[in-house]
């Protein structure tokens, strides 16, 4: 088993707030700078924007950063630990250091309200969660929604469940002789009677708990909560982790209500004079999660997103490599061995790890991460960025016992884990149907079309197709054009065999060599073969010196240029 002390697969904000270890282990990350500075302003300045959305791939530290800020504004950890954290930024990023210094001096305590997962009503769930957390801190909030829901419940019993209504009225008569008098007390918001109804409700409904906040006026409830916060001089830090998961599972029937509530919340928070701050944590923009819906919904979510200040955080590839190195050394150090110079020279020629020096590439990547192949390691953090909302990440790949994960592949190969083997783990049949951006969807569709036609017995050809697909999905051509040498090195297939297979796949129109960009890529299914058309045309065209001159004359209408400007300047 991989030691859990090496890394945490994820941060659970609800449970990890108050943990000293998170602040002690937190390392200053450049991509977090803007988020820290701008989110801090929402607590420090009364008129600053308090509605934020943080966007980035898995492993980029979004939830960790939210936990760190919640610990500071919630006064959840020792002051010495906070000061130790802040001091880390003193010589790294002065603006972040100053922002955290001011954040730590905010007198108001902010109670963290953490939302996560899927539910039918965004507004009702938030209000209920706020009530629960405030009650845990000794503050009770009484909402008009409670009495309205009690009256609706009683009317429902009277009209549709007479036996329940009869049992209920008998209980009321034991308490008060006049049922209508008791009902008028509820309408007046009598706290004792409201609490009594909530206590007897489970007895009448086979143990169900009365939902006192459901279907209330969202903005009215927020205003009542804000009045309580001002009275107690406390604040709320609302954090919605995995916000993309909530949007992804949103029922179409609730979409308009949800959009309105998300917008109302942002506008209300921004007017709250820093008593409320909200941070949505996501892997994509809101509108991108609406690709399964119509264009109107996408456009509306894009507009709502404008109410939130957006920050984009990137994962640090070098940090990924060091984590994998630690895991591999701790668990597979006994099989790691030195590699020959030819192998190192091939890797250096590819220049994939530009953020590392030669010594780090040799010891950290090549030797220290065995048995993971260097190209596999290069692709791992980039695959996490493709999966905007998915449980499969670099971390789950390393520790999972599922088919095609690292341990599964290693037990069957006893050799390098080549890049193409990752494809079946990250892009299983279920994952292929996930909602991706348009570019990713097009690549996956091209792969599926090739897979449905390629002979399954051509194992190495399949491996090449999978690797080319991964290279395109991760947009790795930006760093290194995909040539046959890279394909051979990444898959472990002999270079001559790679050339032969690429020719076969090219003839079948499954791949093509892009002469403009000088790289191999998946063919998109065009029936036009440019090279063949050129060869056919050559048979009918005679190119002479005069024909070449005529073409040049058409391209350059002036036969010569006089250097008049030059002469004028010299005269």
Coordinates of C-alpha atoms in Angstrom, one line a residue:
X1 CA 0.0 0.0 0.0
X2 CA 1.1 3.5 -0.7
X3 CA 1.7 5.4 2.5
X4 CA -1.0 8.0 3.1
X5 CA 1.6 10.2 4.8
X6 CA 3.1 10.8 1.3
X7 CA 0.1 12.6 0.0
X8 CA -3.6 13.2 0.7
X9 CA -5.8 12.2 -2.3
X10 CA -8.0 15.2 -1.5
X11 CA -8.9 17.8 1.0
X12 CA -12.2 17.5 2.8
X13 CA -12.9 21.1 3.9
X14 CA -15.6 20.2 6.4
X15 CA -13.3 17.8 8.3
X16 CA -10.0 19.5 7.7
X17 CA -10.8 23.0 9.0
X18 CA -9.0 23.3 12.4
X19 CA -6.2 20.9 11.4
X20 CA -2.9 22.5 12.2
X21 CA -1.0 20.2 9.8
X22 CA -2.6 21.8 6.7
X23 CA -1.2 25.2 7.6
X24 CA 2.2 23.8 8.5
X25 CA 2.6 21.9 5.3
X26 CA 1.2 24.6 3.0
X27 CA 3.8 25.8 0.6
X28 CA 3.6 29.2 -1.2
X29 CA 2.4 28.6 -4.7
X30 CA 2.6 31.4 -7.3
X31 CA -0.7 30.4 -8.9
X32 CA -2.5 31.0 -5.6
X33 CA -1.3 34.6 -5.2
X34 CA -4.1 36.3 -7.0
X35 CA -6.8 34.2 -5.2
X36 CA -5.3 34.9 -1.8
X37 CA -5.0 38.6 -2.4
X38 CA -8.5 39.1 -3.9
X39 CA -10.4 36.8 -1.5
X40 CA -8.7 38.4 1.5
X41 CA -10.1 41.8 0.3
X42 CA -13.6 40.6 0.8
X43 CA -12.9 40.2 4.5
X44 CA -10.7 43.2 5.0
X45 CA -12.6 45.9 3.0
X46 CA -16.3 46.5 3.6
X47 CA -17.1 47.6 0.0
X48 CA -14.9 44.9 -1.7
X49 CA -16.4 42.1 -3.8
X50 CA -17.2 39.1 -1.5
X51 CA -18.3 36.6 -4.2
X52 CA -15.6 34.5 -5.7
X53 CA -15.2 31.4 -7.9
X54 CA -11.8 29.6 -8.0
X55 CA -11.3 27.4 -11.1
X56 CA -8.5 24.9 -11.7
X57 CA -7.7 21.2 -12.2
X58 CA -7.4 18.5 -9.6
X59 CA -4.3 18.8 -7.5
X60 CA -4.0 22.5 -7.9
X61 CA -4.7 23.1 -4.2
X62 CA -8.1 24.9 -4.5
X63 CA -9.7 23.1 -1.5
X64 CA -6.5 23.4 0.5
X65 CA -6.4 27.1 -0.1
X66 CA -10.0 27.5 1.0
X67 CA -9.2 25.5 4.1
X68 CA -6.3 27.7 4.9
X69 CA -8.3 30.9 4.6
X70 CA -11.2 29.4 6.6
X71 CA -8.7 28.6 9.4
X72 CA -7.5 32.1 9.5
X73 CA -10.8 34.0 9.4
X74 CA -12.5 31.4 11.5
X75 CA -9.9 31.6 14.2
X76 CA -9.7 27.9 14.1
X77 CA -6.0 27.3 14.8
X78 CA -3.4 28.7 17.1
X79 CA -2.1 32.1 16.3
X80 CA 1.5 30.8 16.3
X81 CA 0.6 28.4 13.5
X82 CA -1.0 31.2 11.4
X83 CA 2.0 33.5 11.9
X84 CA 4.3 30.7 10.8
X85 CA 2.3 30.3 7.6
X86 CA 2.3 34.0 6.9
X87 CA 6.0 34.3 7.4
X88 CA 6.6 31.8 4.6
X89 CA 5.4 34.4 2.1
X90 CA 7.7 37.2 3.4
X91 CA 10.5 36.5 1.0
X92 CA 8.3 34.9 -1.7
X93 CA 5.5 37.3 -2.5
X94 CA 5.2 40.5 -0.6
X95 CA 1.6 41.4 -1.7
X96 CA 0.4 38.0 -0.4
X97 CA 2.3 38.4 2.8
X98 CA 0.7 41.8 3.4
X99 CA -2.8 40.5 2.5
X100 CA -2.5 37.6 5.0
X101 CA -1.1 40.0 7.7
X102 CA -4.2 42.2 7.3
X103 CA -6.5 39.2 7.1
X104 CA -5.2 37.8 10.3
X105 CA -5.9 41.2 12.0
X106 CA -9.6 41.2 11.1
X107 CA -11.5 41.3 14.4
X108 CA -14.6 39.6 13.2
X109 CA -14.8 35.8 13.4
X110 CA -16.2 34.1 10.3
X111 CA -18.1 30.8 10.7
X112 CA -17.3 28.4 7.8
X113 CA -20.4 27.2 6.0
X114 CA -19.3 24.3 3.8
X115 CA -21.5 22.9 1.0
X116 CA -20.6 19.8 -1.1
X117 CA -22.4 17.4 -3.3
X118 CA -25.8 17.3 -5.0
X119 CA -29.2 18.4 -3.7
X120 CA -32.5 19.5 -5.1
X121 CA -32.6 23.2 -3.9
X122 CA -29.5 25.4 -3.7
X123 CA -31.2 28.1 -1.6
X124 CA -33.0 25.8 0.8
X125 CA -29.9 23.8 1.4
X126 CA -27.7 26.8 2.0
X127 CA -30.2 28.4 4.5
X128 CA -30.6 25.1 6.4
X129 CA -26.8 24.7 6.6
X130 CA -26.4 28.3 7.9
X131 CA -29.0 27.7 10.6
X132 CA -27.3 24.4 11.7
X133 CA -23.8 26.0 11.9
X134 CA -25.0 29.1 13.7
X135 CA -26.9 26.9 16.2
X136 CA -23.7 24.9 16.8
X137 CA -22.2 28.2 17.8
X138 CA -25.0 29.1 20.2
X139 CA -26.9 31.4 17.8
X140 CA -30.5 30.5 16.9
X141 CA -32.1 32.1 13.8
X142 CA -35.8 32.2 13.5
X143 CA -37.1 32.3 9.9
X144 CA -40.7 33.1 8.8
X145 CA -40.3 30.0 6.6
X146 CA -40.7 27.8 9.7
X147 CA -44.2 28.9 10.7
X148 CA -45.3 28.9 7.0
X149 CA -44.1 25.4 6.5
X150 CA -45.9 24.3 9.7
X151 CA -49.2 25.7 8.6
X152 CA -48.7 24.1 5.1
X153 CA -48.0 20.8 6.7
X154 CA -51.0 20.9 8.9
X155 CA -53.3 21.8 6.0
X156 CA -51.8 18.9 4.0
X157 CA -52.6 16.5 6.8
X158 CA -56.2 17.8 7.1
X159 CA -56.9 17.5 3.4
X160 CA -54.9 14.3 2.5
X161 CA -54.0 12.4 5.7
X162 CA -57.0 12.6 8.1
X163 CA -55.6 9.9 10.5
X164 CA -52.4 11.9 11.0
X165 CA -54.4 15.1 11.4
X166 CA -56.6 13.5 14.0
X167 CA -53.6 12.3 16.0
X168 CA -52.1 15.7 15.8
X169 CA -55.2 17.6 17.0
X170 CA -55.5 15.2 19.9
X171 CA -51.9 16.1 21.0
X172 CA -52.8 19.8 20.6
X173 CA -55.9 19.5 22.8
X174 CA -53.8 17.9 25.5
X175 CA -51.7 21.0 25.5
X176 CA -54.4 23.6 24.7
X177 CA -58.2 23.1 24.8
X178 CA -58.7 25.3 21.8
X179 CA -57.0 24.2 18.6
X180 CA -57.6 27.5 16.8
X181 CA -56.0 29.4 19.6
X182 CA -52.9 27.2 19.3
X183 CA -52.9 27.8 15.5
X184 CA -53.0 31.6 16.0
X185 CA -49.9 31.3 18.2
X186 CA -48.0 29.6 15.4
X187 CA -49.1 32.3 13.0
X188 CA -47.7 34.9 15.5
X189 CA -44.4 33.0 15.5
X190 CA -44.5 31.8 19.1
X191 CA -41.1 30.0 19.5
X192 CA -42.3 27.6 22.2
X193 CA -45.1 26.2 20.1
X194 CA -42.9 26.1 16.9
X195 CA -40.3 24.1 18.8
X196 CA -43.0 21.8 20.3
X197 CA -44.4 21.1 16.8
X198 CA -40.9 20.2 15.6
X199 CA -40.5 17.8 18.5
X200 CA -43.7 15.9 18.0
X201 CA -43.4 15.9 14.1
X202 CA -41.3 12.6 14.1
X203 CA -43.9 10.8 16.2
X204 CA -46.5 11.6 13.6
X205 CA -44.4 10.8 10.5
X206 CA -42.6 7.6 11.4
X207 CA -39.4 9.4 12.5
X208 CA -39.1 12.0 9.8
X209 CA -37.4 15.3 10.7
X210 CA -39.3 18.5 10.0
X211 CA -37.6 20.7 7.3
X212 CA -38.2 24.2 8.5
X213 CA -36.3 26.1 5.8
X214 CA -37.8 24.5 2.6
X215 CA -39.4 26.6 0.0
X216 CA -38.8 29.9 1.8
X217 CA -38.1 33.3 0.3
X218 CA -34.4 33.1 -0.3
X219 CA -33.5 36.8 -0.1
X220 CA -35.9 37.4 2.9
X221 CA -34.2 34.5 4.8
X222 CA -30.7 35.9 3.9
X223 CA -31.7 39.3 5.2
X224 CA -32.9 37.9 8.5
X225 CA -29.6 35.9 8.8
X226 CA -27.6 39.1 8.0
X227 CA -29.4 41.0 10.8
X228 CA -28.5 38.3 13.3
X229 CA -24.8 38.4 12.1
X230 CA -24.7 42.2 12.6
X231 CA -26.2 41.8 16.1
X232 CA -23.7 39.2 17.1
X233 CA -20.8 40.9 15.1
X234 CA -19.8 37.7 13.4
X235 CA -19.5 36.8 9.7
X236 CA -20.0 33.8 7.4
X237 CA -17.5 32.3 5.0
X238 CA -19.6 30.2 2.6
X239 CA -17.5 27.6 0.7
X240 CA -19.1 25.4 -2.0
X241 CA -16.6 22.7 -2.8
X242 CA -17.1 20.6 -5.9
X243 CA -19.5 23.2 -7.2
X244 CA -19.1 21.7 -10.7
X245 CA -20.5 18.4 -9.5
X246 CA -23.6 20.2 -8.2
X247 CA -24.1 21.9 -11.6
X248 CA -23.4 18.6 -13.5
X249 CA -26.1 16.8 -11.6
X250 CA -28.6 19.7 -11.7
X251 CA -32.1 18.6 -12.7
X252 CA -33.5 20.5 -15.7
X253 CA -36.7 21.3 -13.7
X254 CA -34.7 23.2 -11.1
X255 CA -32.3 25.1 -13.4
X256 CA -34.1 28.5 -13.5
X257 CA -34.7 28.6 -9.8
X258 CA -31.0 27.6 -9.1
X259 CA -29.7 30.2 -11.6
X260 CA -31.7 32.9 -9.8
X261 CA -30.6 31.9 -6.4
X262 CA -26.9 31.7 -7.4
X263 CA -27.2 35.2 -8.8
X264 CA -29.2 36.5 -5.8
X265 CA -26.6 35.2 -3.4
X266 CA -23.7 36.9 -5.2
X267 CA -25.5 40.2 -5.2
X268 CA -26.6 39.9 -1.6
X269 CA -23.1 39.0 -0.4
X270 CA -21.6 41.9 -2.2
X271 CA -24.0 44.3 -0.4
X272 CA -23.4 42.7 3.0
X273 CA -20.5 45.0 4.0
X274 CA -18.1 42.0 4.5
X275 CA -20.4 40.1 6.8
X276 CA -20.7 37.4 4.2
X277 CA -18.2 36.0 1.8
X278 CA -18.7 33.1 -0.7
X279 CA -16.2 31.0 -2.5
X280 CA -17.3 28.5 -5.2
X281 CA -14.7 25.9 -6.1
X282 CA -14.9 24.4 -9.6
X283 CA -12.9 22.8 -12.3
X284 CA -14.5 24.7 -15.2
X285 CA -16.4 27.8 -15.8
X286 CA -20.2 27.6 -15.0
X287 CA -21.2 27.8 -18.6
X288 CA -19.0 24.9 -19.6
X289 CA -21.0 22.6 -17.3
X290 CA -24.1 23.6 -19.2
X291 CA -23.0 22.0 -22.5
X292 CA -25.6 19.3 -22.1
X293 CA -28.3 22.0 -21.9
X294 CA -29.5 24.5 -24.5
X295 CA -27.6 27.6 -25.6
X296 CA -29.9 29.8 -23.5
X297 CA -28.9 28.1 -20.3
X298 CA -25.2 28.3 -21.3
X299 CA -25.5 32.0 -22.0
X300 CA -27.4 32.6 -18.7
X301 CA -24.8 30.9 -16.6
X302 CA -22.1 32.8 -18.3
X303 CA -23.9 36.0 -17.4
X304 CA -24.4 34.9 -13.7
X305 CA -20.7 34.0 -13.6
X306 CA -19.9 37.6 -14.1
X307 CA -21.3 38.4 -10.7
X308 CA -18.4 36.4 -9.2
X309 CA -14.7 37.3 -9.3
X310 CA -13.0 34.4 -11.1
X311 CA -9.5 33.2 -10.3
X312 CA -7.7 30.5 -12.3
X313 CA -5.1 28.3 -10.5
X314 CA -2.7 25.9 -12.2
X315 CA -1.3 22.7 -11.0
X316 CA 2.5 22.6 -10.5
X317 CA 3.9 19.8 -12.6
X318 CA 7.2 19.8 -10.8
X319 CA 5.4 19.3 -7.5
X320 CA 3.5 16.3 -9.1
X321 CA 6.8 14.8 -10.1
X322 CA 8.3 15.1 -6.6
X323 CA 5.2 13.4 -5.1
X324 CA 5.4 10.5 -7.5
X325 CA 9.2 10.3 -6.9
X326 CA 8.6 10.0 -3.2
X327 CA 5.8 7.4 -3.7
X328 CA 7.9 5.3 -6.1
X329 CA 11.1 5.5 -4.0
X330 CA 9.3 4.5 -0.8
X331 CA 7.4 1.6 -2.4
X332 CA 9.5 0.4 -5.4
X333 CA 13.0 1.6 -4.5
X334 CA 14.2 -2.0 -4.4
X335 CA 13.6 -2.4 -8.2
X336 CA 15.0 1.0 -9.3
X337 CA 18.2 0.9 -11.2
X338 CA 20.5 3.1 -13.2
X339 CA 19.8 3.6 -16.8
X340 CA 22.2 3.7 -19.7
X341 CA 23.4 7.0 -21.3
X342 CA 21.6 6.3 -24.6
X343 CA 18.3 6.2 -22.8
X344 CA 19.1 9.5 -21.0
X345 CA 20.2 11.1 -24.2
X346 CA 16.9 10.2 -25.9
X347 CA 14.9 11.8 -23.1
X348 CA 17.1 14.9 -23.0
X349 CA 16.7 15.3 -26.8
X350 CA 12.9 15.3 -26.3
X351 CA 13.2 18.2 -23.7
X352 CA 9.9 17.4 -22.0
X353 CA 10.9 18.4 -18.5
X354 CA 12.0 22.0 -19.1
X355 CA 11.3 23.1 -15.5
X356 CA 14.0 20.7 -14.2
X357 CA 17.7 20.6 -14.7
X358 CA 19.7 17.6 -16.1
X359 CA 20.5 16.3 -12.6
X360 CA 16.8 16.4 -11.6
X361 CA 15.7 14.7 -14.8
X362 CA 18.2 11.8 -14.3
X363 CA 17.6 11.2 -10.6
X364 CA 14.1 12.5 -10.0
X365 CA 12.4 11.5 -13.2
X366 CA 14.3 8.6 -14.8
X367 CA 15.7 6.7 -11.8
X368 CA 13.5 8.0 -8.9
X369 CA 10.1 7.4 -10.6
X370 CA 10.8 3.9 -11.9
X371 CA 8.8 1.8 -13.0
X372 CA 6.8 4.7 -14.4
X373 CA 8.1 5.7 -17.8
X374 CA 9.2 9.4 -18.1
X375 CA 6.6 10.1 -20.9
X376 CA 3.9 8.5 -18.7
X377 CA 5.0 10.8 -15.9
X378 CA 5.0 13.8 -18.2
X379 CA 1.4 13.1 -19.2
X380 CA -0.1 12.4 -15.7
X381 CA -0.6 15.9 -14.4
X382 CA -1.8 17.0 -17.9
X383 CA -4.5 14.4 -17.9
X384 CA -5.8 15.8 -14.6
X385 CA -6.4 19.1 -16.4
X386 CA -8.5 17.4 -19.1
X387 CA -10.7 15.9 -16.4
X388 CA -12.5 19.0 -15.2
X389 CA -14.8 17.0 -13.0
X390 CA -13.8 13.5 -12.4
X391 CA -12.6 11.2 -9.5
X392 CA -9.7 9.9 -11.6
X393 CA -6.6 11.8 -10.9
X394 CA -2.8 11.3 -10.7
X395 CA -3.3 10.3 -7.0
X396 CA -6.1 7.8 -7.6
X397 CA -4.1 6.3 -10.5
X398 CA -1.2 5.6 -8.1
X399 CA -3.1 4.1 -5.2
X400 CA -6.2 2.5 -6.9
X401 CA -6.6 -1.3 -7.3
X402 CA -8.9 -0.8 -10.3
X403 CA -8.1 -2.3 -13.7
X404 CA -5.4 -0.3 -15.7
X405 CA -4.4 1.8 -12.7
X406 CA -0.7 1.8 -11.8
X407 CA -0.6 -1.3 -9.6
X408 CA -2.7 -3.3 -12.0
X409 CA -0.4 -2.4 -14.9
X410 CA 2.8 -3.0 -13.0
X411 CA 1.7 -6.5 -11.8
X412 CA 1.2 -7.5 -15.4
X413 CA 4.2 -5.9 -17.0
X414 CA 7.1 -6.0 -14.5
X415 CA 8.6 -3.4 -16.8
X416 CA 8.1 0.3 -17.5
X417 CA 4.5 1.5 -17.3
X418 CA 4.3 3.0 -20.8
X419 CA 2.1 6.0 -21.5
X420 CA -0.5 4.2 -23.6
X421 CA -1.5 1.9 -20.7
X422 CA -3.0 4.9 -18.9
X423 CA -5.6 5.4 -21.6
X424 CA -7.9 2.6 -20.4
X425 CA -7.9 3.8 -16.8
X426 CA -8.6 7.5 -17.5
X427 CA -10.8 7.0 -20.5
X428 CA -12.9 4.0 -19.7
X429 CA -16.2 3.5 -21.5
X430 CA -18.1 5.5 -18.8
X431 CA -15.6 8.4 -18.9
X432 CA -15.7 8.6 -22.6
X433 CA -19.3 9.7 -22.3
X434 CA -18.6 12.5 -19.8
X435 CA -19.2 16.1 -20.8
X436 CA -15.9 17.6 -22.0
X437 CA -15.2 20.8 -23.9
X438 CA -15.8 20.8 -27.7
X439 CA -12.1 20.2 -28.6
X440 CA -11.8 17.2 -26.3
X441 CA -15.1 15.7 -27.5
X442 CA -13.9 15.9 -31.1
X443 CA -10.7 14.1 -30.3
X444 CA -12.6 11.4 -28.4
X445 CA -15.1 10.9 -31.3
X446 CA -12.2 10.5 -33.7
X447 CA -10.6 7.9 -31.5
X448 CA -13.9 6.0 -31.1
X449 CA -14.4 6.0 -34.9
X450 CA -10.9 4.6 -35.4
X451 CA -11.4 2.0 -32.6
X452 CA -14.6 0.7 -34.2
X453 CA -12.8 0.0 -37.5
X454 CA -9.2 -1.0 -36.5
X455 CA -8.5 -4.7 -36.3
X456 CA -8.4 -5.6 -32.6
X457 CA -5.6 -8.1 -33.2
X458 CA -3.2 -5.3 -34.1
X459 CA -2.1 -4.7 -30.5
X460 CA 0.8 -2.4 -31.1
X461 CA -1.2 -0.3 -33.6
X462 CA -3.8 0.1 -30.9
X463 CA -1.1 1.2 -28.5
X464 CA 0.1 3.9 -30.9
X465 CA -3.5 5.1 -31.5
X466 CA -4.1 5.4 -27.8
X467 CA -0.8 7.3 -27.2
X468 CA -1.5 9.7 -30.1
X469 CA -5.0 10.3 -28.6
X470 CA -3.5 11.0 -25.2
X471 CA -0.9 13.4 -26.7
X472 CA -3.7 15.4 -28.4
X473 CA -6.1 15.3 -25.5
X474 CA -3.4 16.8 -23.2
X475 CA -2.5 19.4 -25.9
X476 CA 1.1 18.3 -25.5
X477 CA 2.0 19.2 -29.1
X478 CA 2.5 22.8 -27.7
X479 CA 5.6 21.5 -26.0
X480 CA 6.8 18.8 -28.4
X481 CA 5.6 17.8 -31.8
X482 CA 4.7 14.2 -32.0
X483 CA 7.2 12.4 -34.2
X484 CA 8.0 8.7 -34.7
X485 CA 11.0 8.9 -32.3
X486 CA 8.8 10.1 -29.5
X487 CA 6.2 7.5 -30.2
X488 CA 8.8 4.8 -30.2
X489 CA 10.4 6.0 -26.9
X490 CA 7.0 6.5 -25.2
X491 CA 5.6 3.0 -26.1
X492 CA 8.8 1.0 -26.1
X493 CA 8.0 -0.3 -29.6
X494 CA 11.0 -0.6 -31.9
X495 CA 11.5 2.4 -34.1
X496 CA 11.4 0.5 -37.4
X497 CA 8.2 -1.2 -36.3
X498 CA 6.7 2.1 -35.4
X499 CA 7.5 3.5 -38.8
X500 CA 5.9 0.5 -40.5
X501 CA 2.8 0.7 -38.3
X502 CA 2.4 4.4 -38.9
X503 CA 2.5 3.8 -42.7
X504 CA -0.2 1.2 -42.3
X505 CA -2.4 3.4 -40.1
X506 CA -1.8 6.3 -42.5
X507 CA -2.9 4.2 -45.5
X508 CA -6.0 3.2 -43.6
X509 CA -6.6 7.0 -43.0
X510 CA -6.5 6.5 -39.2
X511 CA -3.5 8.8 -38.7
X512 CA -1.8 11.4 -40.9
X513 CA 1.5 13.3 -40.8
X514 CA 0.8 17.0 -40.6
X515 CA 3.5 18.5 -42.9
X516 CA 2.7 22.0 -41.8
X517 CA 3.2 21.4 -38.1
X518 CA 5.6 18.5 -38.7
X519 CA 3.8 16.0 -36.4
X520 CA 1.7 12.8 -36.4
X521 CA -2.0 13.2 -35.5
X522 CA -5.3 11.3 -35.6
X523 CA -7.0 11.6 -39.0
X524 CA -10.4 13.2 -38.9
X525 CA -11.8 10.9 -41.5
X526 CA -11.3 13.0 -44.7
X527 CA -11.5 10.9 -47.8
X528 CA -9.1 13.2 -49.7
X529 CA -5.5 12.1 -49.8
X530 CA -3.5 15.1 -50.8
X531 CA -0.4 13.2 -51.8
X532 CA -2.3 10.9 -54.1
X533 CA -4.0 13.9 -55.8
X534 CA -0.7 15.5 -56.3
X535 CA 0.8 12.4 -58.0
X536 CA -2.3 12.1 -60.2
X537 CA -2.1 15.7 -61.3
X538 CA 1.6 15.4 -62.0
X539 CA 0.8 13.1 -64.9
X540 CA -1.2 15.7 -66.8
X541 CA 0.8 18.8 -66.0
X542 CA 4.0 19.8 -67.8
X543 CA 6.0 22.4 -65.9
X544 CA 8.4 24.5 -68.0
X545 CA 10.6 27.5 -67.2
X546 CA 8.2 29.8 -68.9
X547 CA 5.2 28.5 -66.9
X548 CA 7.2 29.1 -63.7
X549 CA 8.0 32.7 -64.8
X550 CA 4.3 33.2 -65.6
X551 CA 3.3 32.2 -62.1
X552 CA 5.9 34.5 -60.6
X553 CA 4.6 37.3 -62.8
X554 CA 1.1 36.8 -61.5
X555 CA 2.3 36.8 -57.9
X556 CA 4.6 39.9 -58.3
X557 CA 2.9 42.4 -60.6
X558 CA 5.9 44.8 -60.5
X559 CA 8.9 43.6 -62.4
X560 CA 11.4 45.5 -60.3
X561 CA 11.6 48.2 -57.6
X562 CA 13.5 51.5 -57.8
X563 CA 15.4 52.4 -54.6
X564 CA 14.2 56.0 -54.8
X565 CA 13.8 56.4 -51.0
X566 CA 17.4 55.4 -50.5
X567 CA 18.7 57.8 -53.2
X568 CA 16.6 60.7 -51.8
X569 CA 17.9 60.1 -48.3
X570 CA 21.5 60.0 -49.5
X571 CA 21.2 63.1 -51.7

